[in-house]
Short mmCIF file of N, CA and C in Angstrom, two decimals:
data_model
loop_
_atom_site.label_atom_id
_atom_site.label_comp_id
_atom_site.label_asym_id
_atom_site.label_seq_id
_atom_site.Cartn_x
_atom_site.Cartn_y
_atom_site.Cartn_z
N MET A 260 70.88 39.74 133.47
CA MET A 260 69.75 39.26 132.71
C MET A 260 69.45 40.25 131.59
N THR A 261 69.41 39.76 130.37
CA THR A 261 69.12 40.62 129.23
C THR A 261 67.70 40.39 128.76
N THR A 262 67.08 41.48 128.35
CA THR A 262 65.72 41.40 127.84
C THR A 262 65.79 41.31 126.32
N LYS A 263 65.13 40.32 125.77
CA LYS A 263 65.13 40.16 124.32
C LYS A 263 64.17 41.15 123.68
N THR A 264 64.55 41.60 122.51
CA THR A 264 63.66 42.47 121.75
C THR A 264 62.53 41.63 121.17
N LEU A 265 61.49 42.29 120.70
CA LEU A 265 60.36 41.59 120.12
C LEU A 265 60.78 40.78 118.90
N THR A 266 61.69 41.30 118.10
CA THR A 266 62.15 40.54 116.94
C THR A 266 62.91 39.29 117.37
N GLU A 267 63.69 39.40 118.45
CA GLU A 267 64.40 38.22 118.96
C GLU A 267 63.42 37.19 119.53
N GLN A 268 62.37 37.67 120.20
CA GLN A 268 61.38 36.77 120.80
C GLN A 268 60.58 36.01 119.74
N THR A 269 60.34 36.66 118.62
CA THR A 269 59.46 36.07 117.60
C THR A 269 60.20 35.41 116.45
N GLY A 270 61.47 35.74 116.29
CA GLY A 270 62.23 35.23 115.16
C GLY A 270 61.98 36.01 113.88
N ALA A 271 61.21 37.09 113.98
CA ALA A 271 60.92 37.92 112.82
C ALA A 271 62.12 38.79 112.50
N ARG A 272 62.16 39.27 111.26
CA ARG A 272 63.28 40.10 110.85
C ARG A 272 62.94 41.59 110.78
N THR A 273 61.65 41.89 110.95
CA THR A 273 61.26 43.30 110.98
C THR A 273 60.38 43.55 112.20
N GLU A 274 60.34 44.79 112.64
CA GLU A 274 59.48 45.15 113.77
C GLU A 274 58.01 44.94 113.42
N GLU A 275 57.65 45.25 112.17
CA GLU A 275 56.26 45.07 111.73
C GLU A 275 55.84 43.61 111.85
N ALA A 276 56.67 42.71 111.35
CA ALA A 276 56.37 41.27 111.43
C ALA A 276 56.37 40.81 112.89
N ALA A 277 57.30 41.32 113.68
CA ALA A 277 57.38 40.94 115.09
C ALA A 277 56.12 41.37 115.83
N SER A 278 55.62 42.55 115.52
CA SER A 278 54.40 43.04 116.15
C SER A 278 53.21 42.17 115.76
N LEU A 279 53.11 41.84 114.49
CA LEU A 279 52.03 40.98 114.01
C LEU A 279 52.09 39.61 114.69
N ILE A 280 53.27 39.04 114.77
CA ILE A 280 53.45 37.73 115.42
C ILE A 280 53.10 37.83 116.90
N GLY A 281 53.56 38.87 117.57
CA GLY A 281 53.26 39.05 118.99
C GLY A 281 51.76 39.12 119.24
N ASP A 282 51.06 39.90 118.42
CA ASP A 282 49.60 40.00 118.55
C ASP A 282 48.92 38.66 118.29
N ALA A 283 49.37 37.96 117.25
CA ALA A 283 48.79 36.67 116.92
C ALA A 283 49.04 35.64 118.02
N ARG A 284 50.21 35.70 118.62
CA ARG A 284 50.50 34.77 119.73
C ARG A 284 49.60 35.03 120.93
N GLU A 285 49.32 36.31 121.20
CA GLU A 285 48.39 36.62 122.28
C GLU A 285 47.01 36.03 122.00
N ARG A 286 46.58 36.12 120.76
CA ARG A 286 45.28 35.54 120.38
C ARG A 286 45.31 34.02 120.53
N ILE A 287 46.40 33.40 120.11
CA ILE A 287 46.53 31.94 120.25
C ILE A 287 46.49 31.56 121.72
N ASP A 288 47.18 32.30 122.57
CA ASP A 288 47.16 32.01 124.01
C ASP A 288 45.74 32.09 124.56
N ALA A 289 44.99 33.10 124.13
CA ALA A 289 43.60 33.23 124.58
C ALA A 289 42.74 32.07 124.06
N LEU A 290 42.96 31.69 122.81
CA LEU A 290 42.23 30.54 122.25
C LEU A 290 42.58 29.25 123.01
N ASP A 291 43.85 29.07 123.32
CA ASP A 291 44.27 27.89 124.08
C ASP A 291 43.58 27.84 125.44
N ASP A 292 43.48 28.99 126.10
CA ASP A 292 42.78 29.03 127.39
C ASP A 292 41.31 28.62 127.24
N ARG A 293 40.68 29.08 126.17
CA ARG A 293 39.28 28.71 125.92
C ARG A 293 39.16 27.22 125.62
N ILE A 294 40.08 26.69 124.81
CA ILE A 294 40.05 25.27 124.47
C ILE A 294 40.22 24.43 125.74
N ILE A 295 41.17 24.79 126.59
CA ILE A 295 41.38 24.07 127.85
C ILE A 295 40.11 24.11 128.69
N GLY A 296 39.49 25.27 128.79
CA GLY A 296 38.24 25.39 129.54
C GLY A 296 37.14 24.52 128.98
N LEU A 297 37.03 24.46 127.67
CA LEU A 297 36.01 23.61 127.04
C LEU A 297 36.30 22.13 127.28
N ILE A 298 37.55 21.74 127.24
CA ILE A 298 37.89 20.34 127.51
C ILE A 298 37.57 20.00 128.96
N GLN A 299 37.87 20.91 129.88
CA GLN A 299 37.52 20.67 131.28
C GLN A 299 36.01 20.56 131.45
N GLU A 300 35.27 21.37 130.74
CA GLU A 300 33.81 21.27 130.79
C GLU A 300 33.34 19.95 130.22
N ARG A 301 33.96 19.51 129.12
CA ARG A 301 33.61 18.22 128.52
C ARG A 301 33.91 17.09 129.48
N MET A 302 35.02 17.18 130.19
CA MET A 302 35.37 16.16 131.18
C MET A 302 34.30 16.06 132.25
N ALA A 303 33.79 17.19 132.71
CA ALA A 303 32.76 17.19 133.74
C ALA A 303 31.46 16.58 133.22
N VAL A 304 31.07 16.92 132.01
CA VAL A 304 29.85 16.35 131.42
C VAL A 304 30.03 14.85 131.20
N SER A 305 31.20 14.45 130.76
CA SER A 305 31.48 13.03 130.55
C SER A 305 31.38 12.26 131.87
N ALA A 306 31.84 12.86 132.96
CA ALA A 306 31.75 12.20 134.26
C ALA A 306 30.29 11.97 134.66
N VAL A 307 29.42 12.93 134.36
CA VAL A 307 27.99 12.77 134.65
C VAL A 307 27.42 11.59 133.84
N ILE A 308 27.78 11.53 132.58
CA ILE A 308 27.30 10.44 131.72
C ILE A 308 27.81 9.09 132.23
N GLN A 309 29.10 9.03 132.56
CA GLN A 309 29.67 7.78 133.05
C GLN A 309 29.00 7.34 134.35
N GLU A 310 28.78 8.27 135.25
CA GLU A 310 28.12 7.95 136.51
C GLU A 310 26.73 7.38 136.27
N ALA A 311 25.97 8.02 135.39
CA ALA A 311 24.62 7.54 135.08
C ALA A 311 24.66 6.16 134.44
N ARG A 312 25.60 5.94 133.56
CA ARG A 312 25.72 4.65 132.89
C ARG A 312 26.08 3.56 133.90
N ILE A 313 27.06 3.83 134.76
CA ILE A 313 27.51 2.85 135.75
C ILE A 313 26.40 2.57 136.76
N THR A 314 25.75 3.62 137.23
CA THR A 314 24.67 3.47 138.20
C THR A 314 23.53 2.62 137.66
N SER A 315 23.30 2.71 136.36
CA SER A 315 22.22 1.94 135.74
C SER A 315 22.65 0.52 135.38
N GLY A 316 23.90 0.17 135.73
CA GLY A 316 24.39 -1.19 135.47
C GLY A 316 25.19 -1.32 134.18
N GLY A 317 25.43 -0.22 133.52
CA GLY A 317 26.20 -0.25 132.27
C GLY A 317 27.68 -0.11 132.51
N ARG A 318 28.40 -0.07 131.41
CA ARG A 318 29.86 0.10 131.47
C ARG A 318 30.22 1.57 131.44
N ARG A 319 31.38 1.88 131.94
CA ARG A 319 31.84 3.27 131.98
C ARG A 319 32.01 3.84 130.57
N VAL A 320 32.55 3.05 129.66
CA VAL A 320 32.86 3.52 128.31
C VAL A 320 31.91 2.89 127.30
N ASN A 321 31.44 3.70 126.37
CA ASN A 321 30.60 3.23 125.27
C ASN A 321 31.45 3.32 124.01
N LEU A 322 31.99 2.18 123.59
CA LEU A 322 32.93 2.17 122.47
C LEU A 322 32.30 2.64 121.17
N ALA A 323 31.04 2.33 120.94
CA ALA A 323 30.37 2.79 119.72
C ALA A 323 30.32 4.31 119.68
N ARG A 324 30.02 4.92 120.81
CA ARG A 324 29.99 6.39 120.90
C ARG A 324 31.38 6.96 120.66
N GLU A 325 32.39 6.32 121.23
CA GLU A 325 33.76 6.81 121.02
C GLU A 325 34.15 6.74 119.55
N MET A 326 33.73 5.70 118.86
CA MET A 326 34.01 5.59 117.42
C MET A 326 33.34 6.73 116.66
N ASP A 327 32.12 7.10 117.07
CA ASP A 327 31.43 8.24 116.45
C ASP A 327 32.21 9.54 116.66
N VAL A 328 32.71 9.71 117.87
CA VAL A 328 33.49 10.92 118.19
C VAL A 328 34.76 10.95 117.34
N LEU A 329 35.45 9.82 117.25
CA LEU A 329 36.68 9.75 116.44
C LEU A 329 36.39 10.08 114.98
N ALA A 330 35.31 9.54 114.45
CA ALA A 330 34.94 9.81 113.06
C ALA A 330 34.61 11.28 112.85
N HIS A 331 33.93 11.87 113.83
CA HIS A 331 33.57 13.29 113.74
C HIS A 331 34.82 14.17 113.66
N TYR A 332 35.77 13.92 114.53
CA TYR A 332 37.01 14.70 114.54
C TYR A 332 37.84 14.45 113.29
N ARG A 333 37.91 13.20 112.85
CA ARG A 333 38.65 12.86 111.63
C ARG A 333 38.02 13.57 110.43
N GLY A 334 36.68 13.58 110.37
CA GLY A 334 35.99 14.24 109.27
C GLY A 334 36.23 15.74 109.26
N ALA A 335 36.29 16.34 110.43
CA ALA A 335 36.46 17.79 110.52
C ALA A 335 37.91 18.24 110.38
N LEU A 336 38.86 17.41 110.88
CA LEU A 336 40.25 17.85 110.97
C LEU A 336 41.25 16.95 110.22
N GLY A 337 40.76 15.90 109.59
CA GLY A 337 41.67 14.98 108.92
C GLY A 337 42.29 14.01 109.90
N LYS A 338 43.28 13.28 109.44
CA LYS A 338 43.91 12.25 110.26
C LYS A 338 44.40 12.75 111.63
N PRO A 339 45.02 13.95 111.71
CA PRO A 339 45.43 14.43 113.03
C PRO A 339 44.26 14.62 113.99
N GLY A 340 43.06 14.82 113.45
CA GLY A 340 41.88 14.95 114.30
C GLY A 340 41.62 13.70 115.11
N THR A 341 41.95 12.55 114.53
CA THR A 341 41.77 11.29 115.24
C THR A 341 42.65 11.24 116.49
N ALA A 342 43.90 11.64 116.35
CA ALA A 342 44.81 11.65 117.50
C ALA A 342 44.34 12.65 118.55
N LEU A 343 43.87 13.79 118.11
CA LEU A 343 43.34 14.79 119.04
C LEU A 343 42.15 14.24 119.80
N ALA A 344 41.23 13.59 119.08
CA ALA A 344 40.04 13.01 119.72
C ALA A 344 40.44 11.91 120.69
N MET A 345 41.41 11.09 120.33
CA MET A 345 41.86 10.02 121.24
C MET A 345 42.39 10.61 122.54
N THR A 346 43.16 11.67 122.45
CA THR A 346 43.69 12.32 123.64
C THR A 346 42.55 12.88 124.49
N MET A 347 41.59 13.52 123.84
CA MET A 347 40.46 14.09 124.56
C MET A 347 39.65 12.98 125.24
N LEU A 348 39.40 11.90 124.52
CA LEU A 348 38.65 10.79 125.11
C LEU A 348 39.39 10.20 126.30
N GLU A 349 40.70 10.09 126.18
CA GLU A 349 41.50 9.58 127.30
C GLU A 349 41.37 10.48 128.52
N LEU A 350 41.37 11.80 128.30
CA LEU A 350 41.20 12.73 129.40
C LEU A 350 39.84 12.58 130.06
N CYS A 351 38.84 12.20 129.28
CA CYS A 351 37.45 12.15 129.78
C CYS A 351 37.06 10.80 130.38
N ARG A 352 37.88 9.80 130.21
CA ARG A 352 37.55 8.47 130.75
C ARG A 352 37.89 8.35 132.22
N GLY A 353 37.09 7.61 132.92
CA GLY A 353 37.43 7.19 134.27
C GLY A 353 37.48 8.29 135.30
N ARG A 354 36.75 9.35 135.11
CA ARG A 354 36.78 10.46 136.06
C ARG A 354 35.68 10.35 137.11
N VAL A 355 34.99 9.23 137.13
CA VAL A 355 33.88 9.06 138.08
C VAL A 355 34.44 8.65 139.43
#
């Protein structure tokens, strides 16, 4: 088993660039962990809302609200934001 150097791991051509990339990747990994945690928290809050809506005789999903969420993400992130929001909404549906 061979251990790759930092330049091989990052695809950088200098040690300086490899170090910068390595540090930035660590930050991205930490951000990803935070994003995952926030999505899990959103899923839990969404489940509370769905339960309350269903218990009161309503439907699990409020399509008008989902359209607002899609528009919010699209406005903040452009067209890819819509796909991101759709994935998040899918994760948050039906967890009751």
